[in-house]
Amino acid sequence: MHTGTTLTQFIIEEQRHIAGASGDFTALLNDIVTAIKTISNAVNKGALIGVMGALDTENVQGETQKKLDVITNEIMIRNNEWAGHLCGMASEEMDEVYSIPSPNPLGKYLLVFDPLDGSSNVDLNISVGTIFSILRSPTPSRAASKEDFMQPGTRQVCAGYALYGSSTMLVLTTGHGVNGFTLDRDIGEFVLTHPNMKIPADTREFAINASNQRFWEPPVQRYVSECLAGSTGPRGRDFNMRWVASMVAEVHRILTRGGIFMYPRDNKDPSKPGRLRLMYEANPMSFIVEQAGGLSSTGYERILDILPQDLHQRVPVILGSKNEVEVVLGYHKG
């Protein structure tokens, strides 16, 4: 029998310290967790139940959608549309805001999510995940408009991600530090296994897609070349490079042992100065990283301060161990 703190217990205890907490947030989080457990099963059994492979449709980003992308998006919607906690949802997989269907009641929160981050890896059995963020609705109990979602990351009530790896983990912040929970399949509950996660300030590990090197701006060119020069270069120490192409896996590694992750601004496509989505990826991950003592920036500004202009806005991302991120930001300042 497991004696650890369950996620439900943890959240209820945390909410006790918040004046006027009504239980709505705890119930919403429970619905998200149910969706994550369902997605975990779908990912784990994917090849068996025939949900691998691509569909012919494209999402709003112009990417071919995997069957699992569509299935996981549906799971998130179905688990969260009925209980009366939300005014609307937005997903990386949907062009527009998802309106809560009547006669379901409307609540006071907004949910944004990337249902299956790193989905190009799913056929290869490499870790994928779900990223989510909860905002307060500026118009509670009314159907959410696109404008209601245009809030900076500093306004997030909660951010989290699930990692579907050798075990299923859920990492979460409500603005009071970062905690990691592991799904105990015997009891079907997430149990606190990684309390108060902290990112080491120093690191010798960087993650970047080196195939884009020719398109990077000079500050990133300089930083990476100095890392590659190792102990004989200006940094005076050797670095290792990692690249999983799954943001959840990259951030989880950084939370666990430190590191810096960069998907920087480049000139490959002038219409897309950044690649990662502000609302579904950059904001939730930045909230988690900052709460764990790390830094997150575009290279030019703090990501959490950006006021979104569009549901599917993209931004450059440089995040991770505080001292290394500061080196890169120093190079951006010249």
mmCIF file of C-alpha atoms in Angstrom, residues 63-333:
data_model
loop_
_atom_site.group_PDB
_atom_site.id
_atom_site.type_symbol
_atom_site.label_atom_id
_atom_site.label_comp_id
_atom_site.label_asym_id
_atom_site.label_seq_id
_atom_site.Cartn_x
_atom_site.Cartn_y
_atom_site.Cartn_z
ATOM 1 C CA GLU A 63 1.438 20.402 -39.596
ATOM 2 C CA THR A 64 0.029 17.024 -40.544
ATOM 3 C CA GLN A 65 -1.993 15.800 -37.608
ATOM 4 C CA LYS A 66 -1.271 12.405 -36.131
ATOM 5 C CA LYS A 67 -4.270 10.318 -35.217
ATOM 6 C CA LEU A 68 -3.185 10.590 -31.584
ATOM 7 C CA ASP A 69 -3.091 14.407 -31.795
ATOM 8 C CA VAL A 70 -6.760 14.415 -32.686
ATOM 9 C CA ILE A 71 -7.687 11.723 -30.155
ATOM 10 C CA THR A 72 -5.848 13.422 -27.279
ATOM 11 C CA ASN A 73 -7.431 16.774 -28.162
ATOM 12 C CA GLU A 74 -10.869 15.150 -27.965
ATOM 13 C CA ILE A 75 -10.003 13.544 -24.606
ATOM 14 C CA MET A 76 -9.031 16.926 -23.127
ATOM 15 C CA ILE A 77 -12.226 18.553 -24.403
ATOM 16 C CA ARG A 78 -14.614 15.799 -23.331
ATOM 17 C CA ASN A 79 -13.185 15.628 -19.808
ATOM 18 C CA ASN A 80 -13.302 19.384 -19.239
ATOM 19 C CA GLU A 81 -16.388 20.741 -21.024
ATOM 20 C CA TRP A 82 -19.148 19.406 -18.804
ATOM 21 C CA ALA A 83 -18.480 20.275 -15.149
ATOM 22 C CA GLY A 84 -19.053 24.033 -15.149
ATOM 23 C CA HIS A 85 -15.528 25.201 -14.265
ATOM 24 C CA LEU A 86 -14.635 26.693 -17.662
ATOM 25 C CA CYS A 87 -15.812 29.521 -19.930
ATOM 26 C CA GLY A 88 -13.855 28.166 -22.899
ATOM 27 C CA MET A 89 -10.780 26.285 -24.084
ATOM 28 C CA ALA A 90 -8.024 26.869 -26.624
ATOM 29 C CA SER A 91 -5.770 24.180 -28.060
ATOM 30 C CA GLU A 92 -2.819 24.029 -30.388
ATOM 31 C CA GLU A 93 -4.912 21.641 -32.489
ATOM 32 C CA MET A 94 -7.919 23.953 -32.975
ATOM 33 C CA ASP A 95 -8.091 27.099 -35.092
ATOM 34 C CA GLU A 96 -10.528 28.973 -32.852
ATOM 35 C CA VAL A 97 -11.618 29.130 -29.223
ATOM 36 C CA TYR A 98 -13.624 26.064 -28.174
ATOM 37 C CA SER A 99 -16.983 27.169 -26.783
ATOM 38 C CA ILE A 100 -18.535 25.156 -23.964
ATOM 39 C CA PRO A 101 -21.616 23.501 -25.513
ATOM 40 C CA SER A 102 -25.000 24.212 -23.969
ATOM 41 C CA PRO A 103 -26.627 23.218 -21.723
ATOM 42 C CA ASN A 104 -23.348 22.797 -19.813
ATOM 43 C CA PRO A 105 -22.822 25.503 -17.174
ATOM 44 C CA LEU A 106 -20.057 28.120 -17.508
ATOM 45 C CA GLY A 107 -17.461 28.817 -14.819
ATOM 46 C CA LYS A 108 -14.615 31.206 -14.075
ATOM 47 C CA TYR A 109 -11.555 29.631 -15.711
ATOM 48 C CA LEU A 110 -10.005 29.251 -19.162
ATOM 49 C CA LEU A 111 -7.979 26.211 -20.185
ATOM 50 C CA VAL A 112 -5.274 26.217 -22.877
ATOM 51 C CA PHE A 113 -3.329 23.113 -23.855
ATOM 52 C CA ASP A 114 -1.083 21.254 -26.249
ATOM 53 C CA PRO A 115 -2.652 17.788 -26.041
ATOM 54 C CA LEU A 116 0.347 15.838 -27.387
ATOM 55 C CA ASP A 117 3.633 17.718 -27.447
ATOM 56 C CA GLY A 118 6.417 15.993 -29.395
ATOM 57 C CA SER A 119 3.899 13.876 -31.302
ATOM 58 C CA SER A 120 6.326 13.350 -34.203
ATOM 59 C CA ASN A 121 8.191 11.084 -31.761
ATOM 60 C CA VAL A 122 5.223 8.934 -30.818
ATOM 61 C CA ASP A 123 5.731 6.286 -33.501
ATOM 62 C CA LEU A 124 9.347 5.935 -32.322
ATOM 63 C CA ASN A 125 8.392 5.247 -28.686
ATOM 64 C CA ILE A 126 10.197 8.403 -27.516
ATOM 65 C CA SER A 127 8.681 10.395 -24.642
ATOM 66 C CA VAL A 128 5.807 12.725 -25.488
ATOM 67 C CA GLY A 129 3.617 14.814 -23.209
ATOM 68 C CA THR A 130 0.666 17.115 -22.575
ATOM 69 C CA ILE A 131 1.148 20.785 -21.608
ATOM 70 C CA PHE A 132 -1.626 22.866 -20.042
ATOM 71 C CA SER A 133 -2.258 26.273 -18.515
ATOM 72 C CA ILE A 134 -5.181 27.649 -16.501
ATOM 73 C CA LEU A 135 -6.183 31.333 -16.617
ATOM 74 C CA ARG A 136 -8.953 33.219 -14.864
ATOM 75 C CA SER A 137 -11.653 34.406 -17.223
ATOM 76 C CA PRO A 138 -12.101 38.191 -17.271
ATOM 77 C CA THR A 139 -15.797 37.498 -17.980
ATOM 78 C CA PRO A 140 -16.764 34.631 -15.628
ATOM 79 C CA SER A 141 -19.962 32.723 -16.367
ATOM 80 C CA ARG A 142 -19.968 34.101 -19.936
ATOM 81 C CA ALA A 143 -18.832 32.316 -23.081
ATOM 82 C CA ALA A 144 -15.153 33.124 -23.625
ATOM 83 C CA SER A 145 -14.045 35.206 -26.577
ATOM 84 C CA LYS A 146 -10.600 35.106 -28.167
ATOM 85 C CA GLU A 147 -9.781 38.404 -26.410
ATOM 86 C CA ASP A 148 -10.369 36.780 -23.002
ATOM 87 C CA PHE A 149 -7.383 34.509 -23.645
ATOM 88 C CA MET A 150 -5.011 37.391 -24.500
ATOM 89 C CA GLN A 151 -3.388 37.466 -21.068
ATOM 90 C CA PRO A 152 0.331 37.548 -20.266
ATOM 91 C CA GLY A 153 1.867 34.427 -18.728
ATOM 92 C CA THR A 154 2.182 36.220 -15.382
ATOM 93 C CA ARG A 155 -1.609 35.808 -15.069
ATOM 94 C CA GLN A 156 -1.513 32.004 -15.112
ATOM 95 C CA VAL A 157 -3.246 30.408 -12.125
ATOM 96 C CA CYS A 158 -1.611 27.067 -12.799
ATOM 97 C CA ALA A 159 0.656 25.438 -15.374
ATOM 98 C CA GLY A 160 1.666 21.841 -15.769
ATOM 99 C CA TYR A 161 2.782 19.092 -18.050
ATOM 100 C CA ALA A 162 2.398 15.343 -18.177
ATOM 101 C CA LEU A 163 5.288 13.232 -19.419
ATOM 102 C CA TYR A 164 4.422 9.843 -20.901
ATOM 103 C CA GLY A 165 7.705 7.963 -20.531
ATOM 104 C CA SER A 166 8.763 4.789 -18.734
ATOM 105 C CA SER A 167 6.397 6.102 -16.070
ATOM 106 C CA THR A 168 3.729 8.791 -16.393
ATOM 107 C CA MET A 169 4.609 11.943 -14.482
ATOM 108 C CA LEU A 170 2.717 15.166 -13.829
ATOM 109 C CA VAL A 171 4.703 18.308 -12.985
ATOM 110 C CA LEU A 172 2.727 21.242 -11.665
ATOM 111 C CA THR A 173 2.946 24.776 -10.334
ATOM 112 C CA THR A 174 0.258 27.048 -8.898
ATOM 113 C CA GLY A 175 2.802 29.794 -8.223
ATOM 114 C CA HIS A 176 4.182 28.265 -5.013
ATOM 115 C CA GLY A 177 7.089 26.206 -6.327
ATOM 116 C CA VAL A 178 7.091 23.126 -8.564
ATOM 117 C CA ASN A 179 6.113 19.596 -7.588
ATOM 118 C CA GLY A 180 6.308 16.329 -9.509
ATOM 119 C CA PHE A 181 3.859 13.441 -9.196
ATOM 120 C CA THR A 182 4.172 9.922 -10.604
ATOM 121 C CA LEU A 183 1.176 7.811 -11.656
ATOM 122 C CA ASP A 184 0.932 4.736 -9.441
ATOM 123 C CA ARG A 185 -0.933 2.417 -11.777
ATOM 124 C CA ASP A 186 -1.798 0.012 -8.936
ATOM 125 C CA ILE A 187 -4.048 2.606 -7.298
ATOM 126 C CA GLY A 188 -4.683 4.824 -10.337
ATOM 127 C CA GLU A 189 -3.483 7.935 -8.508
ATOM 128 C CA PHE A 190 -0.704 10.455 -8.992
ATOM 129 C CA VAL A 191 1.583 10.385 -5.932
ATOM 130 C CA LEU A 192 4.036 13.125 -4.886
ATOM 131 C CA THR A 193 7.510 11.817 -5.770
ATOM 132 C CA HIS A 194 9.465 14.999 -6.599
ATOM 133 C CA PRO A 195 8.623 17.711 -4.025
ATOM 134 C CA ASN A 196 9.894 21.277 -4.485
ATOM 135 C CA MET A 197 11.795 20.733 -7.742
ATOM 136 C CA LYS A 198 14.696 23.173 -8.295
ATOM 137 C CA ILE A 199 16.787 23.783 -11.419
ATOM 138 C CA PRO A 200 20.525 23.948 -10.625
ATOM 139 C CA ALA A 201 21.830 27.449 -11.442
ATOM 140 C CA ASP A 202 24.880 26.092 -13.277
ATOM 141 C CA THR A 203 25.012 23.508 -16.050
ATOM 142 C CA ARG A 204 27.271 21.992 -18.682
ATOM 143 C CA GLU A 205 24.456 20.759 -20.898
ATOM 144 C CA PHE A 206 22.683 22.603 -23.701
ATOM 145 C CA ALA A 207 19.843 21.560 -26.016
ATOM 146 C CA ILE A 208 19.375 23.083 -29.452
ATOM 147 C CA ASN A 209 18.573 21.934 -32.995
ATOM 148 C CA ALA A 210 22.041 22.374 -34.470
ATOM 149 C CA SER A 211 20.789 21.863 -38.045
ATOM 150 C CA ASN A 212 19.452 25.446 -37.901
ATOM 151 C CA GLN A 213 22.837 26.922 -36.974
ATOM 152 C CA ARG A 214 23.240 28.903 -40.206
ATOM 153 C CA PHE A 215 19.985 30.758 -39.451
ATOM 154 C CA TRP A 216 20.752 31.747 -35.837
ATOM 155 C CA GLU A 217 21.429 35.290 -34.738
ATOM 156 C CA PRO A 218 25.034 36.196 -33.710
ATOM 157 C CA PRO A 219 24.481 35.955 -29.905
ATOM 158 C CA VAL A 220 23.312 32.318 -30.165
ATOM 159 C CA GLN A 221 26.040 31.508 -32.728
ATOM 160 C CA ARG A 222 28.576 32.848 -30.248
ATOM 161 C CA TYR A 223 27.154 31.001 -27.246
ATOM 162 C CA VAL A 224 26.973 27.606 -28.959
ATOM 163 C CA SER A 225 30.430 27.942 -30.567
ATOM 164 C CA GLU A 226 31.884 28.726 -27.125
ATOM 165 C CA CYS A 227 30.154 25.653 -25.639
ATOM 166 C CA LEU A 228 31.535 23.504 -28.474
ATOM 167 C CA ALA A 229 35.046 24.889 -27.921
ATOM 168 C CA GLY A 230 34.915 23.269 -24.472
ATOM 169 C CA SER A 231 37.746 23.417 -21.980
ATOM 170 C CA THR A 232 40.116 24.969 -24.535
ATOM 171 C CA GLY A 233 37.649 27.795 -25.354
ATOM 172 C CA PRO A 234 36.617 30.967 -23.510
ATOM 173 C CA ARG A 235 34.202 29.090 -21.211
ATOM 174 C CA GLY A 236 37.022 26.877 -19.945
ATOM 175 C CA ARG A 237 34.873 23.758 -19.539
ATOM 176 C CA ASP A 238 33.363 20.985 -21.646
ATOM 177 C CA PHE A 239 29.646 20.887 -22.470
ATOM 178 C CA ASN A 240 27.327 18.109 -23.621
ATOM 179 C CA MET A 241 24.576 18.650 -26.214
ATOM 180 C CA ARG A 242 21.077 17.118 -26.142
ATOM 181 C CA TRP A 243 18.104 17.380 -28.505
ATOM 182 C CA VAL A 244 14.956 15.258 -28.127
ATOM 183 C CA ALA A 245 12.606 17.434 -30.241
ATOM 184 C CA SER A 246 9.951 17.117 -27.517
ATOM 185 C CA MET A 247 9.687 20.208 -25.323
ATOM 186 C CA VAL A 248 8.198 18.252 -22.433
ATOM 187 C CA ALA A 249 11.150 15.846 -22.419
ATOM 188 C CA GLU A 250 13.665 18.705 -22.716
ATOM 189 C CA VAL A 251 12.147 20.750 -19.868
ATOM 190 C CA HIS A 252 11.764 17.686 -17.669
ATOM 191 C CA ARG A 253 15.454 16.875 -18.057
ATOM 192 C CA ILE A 254 16.345 20.475 -17.143
ATOM 193 C CA LEU A 255 14.080 20.396 -14.067
ATOM 194 C CA THR A 256 15.666 17.132 -12.982
ATOM 195 C CA ARG A 257 19.361 17.894 -13.517
ATOM 196 C CA GLY A 258 19.777 21.370 -14.995
ATOM 197 C CA GLY A 259 20.532 22.519 -18.531
ATOM 198 C CA ILE A 260 19.585 25.156 -21.062
ATOM 199 C CA PHE A 261 17.045 24.698 -23.868
ATOM 200 C CA MET A 262 17.046 27.012 -26.871
ATOM 201 C CA TYR A 263 14.659 27.361 -29.786
ATOM 202 C CA PRO A 264 15.948 30.839 -30.622
ATOM 203 C CA ARG A 265 14.860 33.517 -33.062
ATOM 204 C CA ASP A 266 16.300 32.816 -36.525
ATOM 205 C CA ASN A 267 16.026 34.086 -40.096
ATOM 206 C CA LYS A 268 14.964 30.805 -41.718
ATOM 207 C CA ASP A 269 11.443 32.141 -42.271
ATOM 208 C CA PRO A 270 11.026 35.893 -41.603
ATOM 209 C CA SER A 271 7.294 35.413 -40.986
ATOM 210 C CA LYS A 272 8.086 33.071 -38.058
ATOM 211 C CA PRO A 273 10.718 34.682 -35.827
ATOM 212 C CA GLY A 274 9.977 31.965 -33.279
ATOM 213 C CA ARG A 275 8.788 28.377 -33.565
ATOM 214 C CA LEU A 276 7.162 27.528 -30.236
ATOM 215 C CA ARG A 277 3.626 28.599 -29.349
ATOM 216 C CA LEU A 278 3.418 31.257 -26.661
ATOM 217 C CA MET A 279 0.154 30.134 -25.080
ATOM 218 C CA TYR A 280 0.401 26.357 -25.339
ATOM 219 C CA GLU A 281 4.138 25.769 -24.816
ATOM 220 C CA ALA A 282 6.245 28.816 -23.916
ATOM 221 C CA ASN A 283 4.039 30.365 -21.207
ATOM 222 C CA PRO A 284 3.263 27.228 -19.177
ATOM 223 C CA MET A 285 6.857 25.985 -19.390
ATOM 224 C CA SER A 286 8.223 29.435 -18.492
ATOM 225 C CA PHE A 287 5.982 29.597 -15.408
ATOM 226 C CA ILE A 288 7.248 26.181 -14.288
ATOM 227 C CA VAL A 289 10.902 27.012 -15.023
ATOM 228 C CA GLU A 290 10.772 30.356 -13.168
ATOM 229 C CA GLN A 291 9.021 28.757 -10.195
ATOM 230 C CA ALA A 292 11.864 26.203 -10.066
ATOM 231 C CA GLY A 293 14.491 28.969 -9.937
ATOM 232 C CA GLY A 294 15.358 29.097 -13.634
ATOM 233 C CA LEU A 295 14.990 31.827 -16.257
ATOM 234 C CA SER A 296 12.975 31.993 -19.472
ATOM 235 C CA SER A 297 13.345 34.629 -22.191
ATOM 236 C CA THR A 298 12.999 35.228 -25.913
ATOM 237 C CA GLY A 299 16.564 36.559 -25.769
ATOM 238 C CA TYR A 300 15.119 40.070 -25.679
ATOM 239 C CA GLU A 301 12.332 39.957 -23.084
ATOM 240 C CA ARG A 302 10.883 37.800 -20.334
ATOM 241 C CA ILE A 303 8.395 35.399 -21.923
ATOM 242 C CA LEU A 304 5.845 35.697 -19.101
ATOM 243 C CA ASP A 305 5.563 39.471 -19.712
ATOM 244 C CA ILE A 306 4.524 39.148 -23.380
ATOM 245 C CA LEU A 307 0.952 40.235 -24.090
ATOM 246 C CA PRO A 308 -0.407 37.713 -26.630
ATOM 247 C CA GLN A 309 -1.783 39.128 -29.880
ATOM 248 C CA ASP A 310 -3.047 35.848 -31.310
ATOM 249 C CA LEU A 311 -4.127 32.396 -30.099
ATOM 250 C CA HIS A 312 -1.359 30.738 -32.112
ATOM 251 C CA GLN A 313 1.406 33.310 -31.705
ATOM 252 C CA ARG A 314 4.945 31.900 -31.850
ATOM 253 C CA VAL A 315 7.956 33.099 -29.861
ATOM 254 C CA PRO A 316 11.659 32.299 -29.572
ATOM 255 C CA VAL A 317 12.494 30.438 -26.345
ATOM 256 C CA ILE A 318 15.674 30.316 -24.240
ATOM 257 C CA LEU A 319 15.100 28.727 -20.833
ATOM 258 C CA GLY A 320 16.741 26.721 -18.069
ATOM 259 C CA SER A 321 19.582 27.066 -15.577
ATOM 260 C CA LYS A 322 19.745 30.689 -14.417
ATOM 261 C CA ASN A 323 23.460 31.365 -14.846
ATOM 262 C CA GLU A 324 23.667 29.891 -18.372
ATOM 263 C CA VAL A 325 20.546 31.719 -19.576
ATOM 264 C CA GLU A 326 22.087 34.936 -18.237
ATOM 265 C CA VAL A 327 25.220 34.308 -20.339
ATOM 266 C CA VAL A 328 23.083 34.060 -23.515
ATOM 267 C CA LEU A 329 21.042 37.123 -22.569
ATOM 268 C CA GLY A 330 24.276 39.051 -21.955
ATOM 269 C CA TYR A 331 25.367 38.247 -25.517
ATOM 270 C CA HIS A 332 22.006 39.536 -26.818
ATOM 271 C CA LYS A 333 22.607 42.829 -25.043
#
